[in-house]
Amino acid sequence: MKFDMDPSEANLVNSLVYVISAGASPVFGFLIDRTGKNIFWVLTGVTFTLGCHAILAFTFVNPFFPMITMGLAYSVLASALWPMVALIIPEYQLGTAYGLMQSIQNLGLAIVAQVAGSIVDAKGYLLLEVFNLAWLCVALIATVLLYLMDASKGGKLNLAAWKRKALAAAEPEKKPL
């Protein structure tokens, strides 16, 4: 065992990501609502998560630190990613868009859980972390591509909050549905 933890301590470390994320998400959501720059925050969350998995894979640093950091990174990622939908999808299609996102996320989590178990059983935890790092690199590339595509179309997703507010004030008022 790499970190030489008893099962109760290992369970605590594993749960930290979700406990920290549950508490930090509203705080980061408030911060991101005030600052804007959603793609920047998504990039930050992915980068920190990548670093945490690299630490878990290739060092013997106590796993409490990377797992707490990963919980914060997950909070930043969720708080920045989900609101972007409302910036690009018409209001009358938001339920469908969020439902589709949730469905894809749940399918991905289910598949990754199965694959992760198979990897650990066959090759161990190091290869599992390499698997996670590979997917995080894909996420990093996708985030950079999203930034470039968004920038080429005016940068709506990465605007500062004050710029979004100014643009919204300049638009004609929408009538409620």
Short mmCIF file of C-alpha atoms in Angstrom, two decimals:
data_model
loop_
_atom_site.label_atom_id
_atom_site.label_comp_id
_atom_site.label_asym_id
_atom_site.label_seq_id
_atom_site.Cartn_x
_atom_site.Cartn_y
_atom_site.Cartn_z
CA MET A 1 0.00 0.00 0.00
CA LYS A 2 1.47 3.27 -1.14
CA PHE A 3 0.16 5.51 1.63
CA ASP A 4 -0.06 2.88 4.40
CA MET A 5 -3.52 3.89 5.62
CA ASP A 6 -6.00 1.82 7.52
CA PRO A 7 -9.42 1.45 5.82
CA SER A 8 -11.17 4.11 7.90
CA GLU A 9 -8.47 6.68 7.12
CA ALA A 10 -8.57 5.75 3.41
CA ASN A 11 -12.36 6.18 3.43
CA LEU A 12 -11.95 9.62 4.98
CA VAL A 13 -9.42 10.64 2.30
CA ASN A 14 -11.71 9.37 -0.47
CA SER A 15 -14.69 11.30 0.88
CA LEU A 16 -12.80 14.57 1.27
CA VAL A 17 -13.24 15.51 -2.40
CA TYR A 18 -17.02 15.41 -2.12
CA VAL A 19 -17.33 16.90 1.37
CA ILE A 20 -15.07 19.82 0.44
CA SER A 21 -16.85 20.29 -2.89
CA ALA A 22 -20.27 20.32 -1.23
CA GLY A 23 -19.24 23.13 1.08
CA ALA A 24 -17.07 25.11 -1.32
CA SER A 25 -19.32 25.04 -4.40
CA PRO A 26 -21.72 27.79 -3.22
CA VAL A 27 -18.76 29.98 -2.26
CA PHE A 28 -17.05 29.50 -5.62
CA GLY A 29 -20.38 29.92 -7.39
CA PHE A 30 -20.77 33.32 -5.73
CA LEU A 31 -17.19 34.25 -6.65
CA ILE A 32 -17.61 33.19 -10.27
CA ASP A 33 -20.93 35.02 -10.54
CA ARG A 34 -19.11 38.17 -9.42
CA THR A 35 -16.00 37.77 -11.60
CA GLY A 36 -17.26 36.03 -14.76
CA LYS A 37 -14.42 34.61 -16.86
CA ASN A 38 -16.03 31.15 -16.81
CA ILE A 39 -13.60 29.49 -19.22
CA PHE A 40 -10.67 30.76 -17.17
CA TRP A 41 -12.21 29.14 -14.08
CA VAL A 42 -12.89 25.86 -15.91
CA LEU A 43 -9.26 25.85 -17.08
CA THR A 44 -8.15 26.52 -13.49
CA GLY A 45 -10.27 23.65 -12.13
CA VAL A 46 -9.03 21.18 -14.75
CA THR A 47 -5.40 22.24 -14.25
CA PHE A 48 -5.55 21.87 -10.47
CA THR A 49 -7.28 18.49 -10.79
CA LEU A 50 -4.56 17.37 -13.22
CA GLY A 51 -1.90 18.46 -10.72
CA CYS A 52 -3.62 16.62 -7.88
CA HIS A 53 -3.78 13.37 -9.83
CA ALA A 54 -0.11 13.78 -10.80
CA ILE A 55 0.80 14.21 -7.12
CA LEU A 56 -1.22 11.12 -6.19
CA ALA A 57 0.37 9.10 -9.00
CA PHE A 58 4.01 10.09 -8.83
CA THR A 59 4.78 11.27 -5.29
CA PHE A 60 4.41 10.08 -1.74
CA VAL A 61 2.91 13.35 -0.53
CA ASN A 62 0.23 12.76 2.07
CA PRO A 63 -2.99 12.31 0.04
CA PHE A 64 -4.99 14.65 2.28
CA PHE A 65 -3.48 17.68 0.52
CA PRO A 66 -4.24 16.69 -3.09
CA MET A 67 -7.70 15.39 -2.19
CA ILE A 68 -8.68 18.62 -0.42
CA THR A 69 -7.30 20.61 -3.35
CA MET A 70 -9.21 18.39 -5.75
CA GLY A 71 -12.42 19.06 -3.84
CA LEU A 72 -11.83 22.78 -4.28
CA ALA A 73 -10.99 22.28 -7.97
CA TYR A 74 -14.20 20.28 -8.51
CA SER A 75 -16.15 23.13 -6.92
CA VAL A 76 -14.56 25.69 -9.22
CA LEU A 77 -15.15 23.49 -12.25
CA ALA A 78 -18.83 22.85 -11.56
CA SER A 79 -19.50 26.45 -10.55
CA ALA A 80 -17.99 27.75 -13.80
CA LEU A 81 -19.07 25.05 -16.27
CA TRP A 82 -22.80 24.66 -15.62
CA PRO A 83 -23.67 28.38 -15.83
CA MET A 84 -22.10 28.61 -19.29
CA VAL A 85 -25.07 26.67 -20.64
CA ALA A 86 -27.40 29.56 -19.83
CA LEU A 87 -25.08 31.93 -21.69
CA ILE A 88 -25.40 30.10 -25.02
CA ILE A 89 -28.66 28.12 -24.97
CA PRO A 90 -32.03 29.86 -25.39
CA GLU A 91 -34.06 29.99 -22.19
CA TYR A 92 -36.84 27.79 -23.57
CA GLN A 93 -34.30 24.97 -24.14
CA LEU A 94 -32.39 25.14 -20.85
CA GLY A 95 -34.22 22.20 -19.26
CA THR A 96 -33.30 20.00 -22.20
CA ALA A 97 -29.72 21.23 -22.20
CA TYR A 98 -29.22 20.66 -18.48
CA GLY A 99 -30.94 17.27 -18.71
CA LEU A 100 -28.62 16.26 -21.53
CA MET A 101 -25.56 17.44 -19.60
CA GLN A 102 -26.65 15.52 -16.51
CA SER A 103 -27.31 12.41 -18.56
CA ILE A 104 -23.89 12.55 -20.21
CA GLN A 105 -22.22 13.19 -16.85
CA ASN A 106 -23.97 10.24 -15.19
CA LEU A 107 -23.21 7.93 -18.12
CA GLY A 108 -19.57 8.98 -17.98
CA LEU A 109 -19.38 8.41 -14.23
CA ALA A 110 -20.95 4.96 -14.58
CA ILE A 111 -18.60 3.91 -17.36
CA VAL A 112 -15.51 5.36 -15.69
CA ALA A 113 -16.36 3.58 -12.41
CA GLN A 114 -16.50 0.26 -14.25
CA VAL A 115 -13.29 0.92 -16.19
CA ALA A 116 -11.52 2.19 -13.07
CA GLY A 117 -12.36 -0.99 -11.19
CA SER A 118 -11.06 -3.10 -14.07
CA ILE A 119 -7.84 -1.08 -14.26
CA VAL A 120 -7.19 -1.36 -10.52
CA ASP A 121 -7.90 -5.10 -10.54
CA ALA A 122 -5.65 -5.74 -13.53
CA LYS A 123 -2.86 -3.17 -13.21
CA GLY A 124 -3.13 -1.30 -9.90
CA TYR A 125 -3.62 2.25 -8.75
CA LEU A 126 -0.69 3.82 -10.61
CA LEU A 127 -2.23 2.93 -13.96
CA LEU A 128 -5.59 4.20 -12.71
CA GLU A 129 -4.00 7.58 -12.00
CA VAL A 130 -2.38 7.56 -15.46
CA PHE A 131 -5.84 6.84 -16.91
CA ASN A 132 -7.23 9.82 -14.95
CA LEU A 133 -4.34 12.01 -16.09
CA ALA A 134 -4.94 11.07 -19.73
CA TRP A 135 -8.60 12.07 -19.53
CA LEU A 136 -7.70 15.28 -17.73
CA CYS A 137 -5.32 16.09 -20.59
CA VAL A 138 -8.24 15.57 -22.98
CA ALA A 139 -10.32 17.91 -20.79
CA LEU A 140 -7.51 20.48 -20.80
CA ILE A 141 -7.26 20.37 -24.59
CA ALA A 142 -11.05 20.63 -24.92
CA THR A 143 -11.07 23.65 -22.58
CA VAL A 144 -8.36 25.40 -24.61
CA LEU A 145 -10.28 24.65 -27.81
CA LEU A 146 -13.46 26.02 -26.22
CA TYR A 147 -11.56 29.17 -25.26
CA LEU A 148 -10.24 29.60 -28.81
CA MET A 149 -13.66 28.98 -30.39
CA ASP A 150 -15.33 31.34 -27.94
CA ALA A 151 -12.68 34.03 -28.51
CA SER A 152 -13.16 33.77 -32.28
CA LYS A 153 -16.89 34.49 -31.79
CA GLY A 154 -16.60 37.43 -29.44
CA GLY A 155 -15.66 35.75 -26.16
CA LYS A 156 -19.13 35.58 -24.59
CA LEU A 157 -18.26 32.66 -22.29
CA ASN A 158 -15.14 34.27 -20.90
CA LEU A 159 -16.38 37.81 -20.39
CA ALA A 160 -15.87 39.51 -17.07
CA ALA A 161 -19.11 39.78 -15.10
CA TRP A 162 -19.19 43.57 -15.40
CA LYS A 163 -18.92 43.31 -19.21
CA ARG A 164 -21.78 40.80 -19.29
CA LYS A 165 -23.87 43.13 -17.17
CA ALA A 166 -23.13 46.09 -19.47
CA LEU A 167 -24.04 44.06 -22.57
CA ALA A 168 -27.27 42.86 -20.95
CA ALA A 169 -28.22 46.45 -20.05
CA ALA A 170 -27.67 47.53 -23.65
CA GLU A 171 -29.94 44.79 -25.06
CA PRO A 172 -33.67 45.42 -25.41
CA GLU A 173 -35.63 44.04 -22.45
CA LYS A 174 -36.96 40.52 -22.95
CA LYS A 175 -40.58 39.85 -22.19
CA PRO A 176 -41.24 37.07 -19.68
CA LEU A 177 -42.54 33.82 -21.09
#
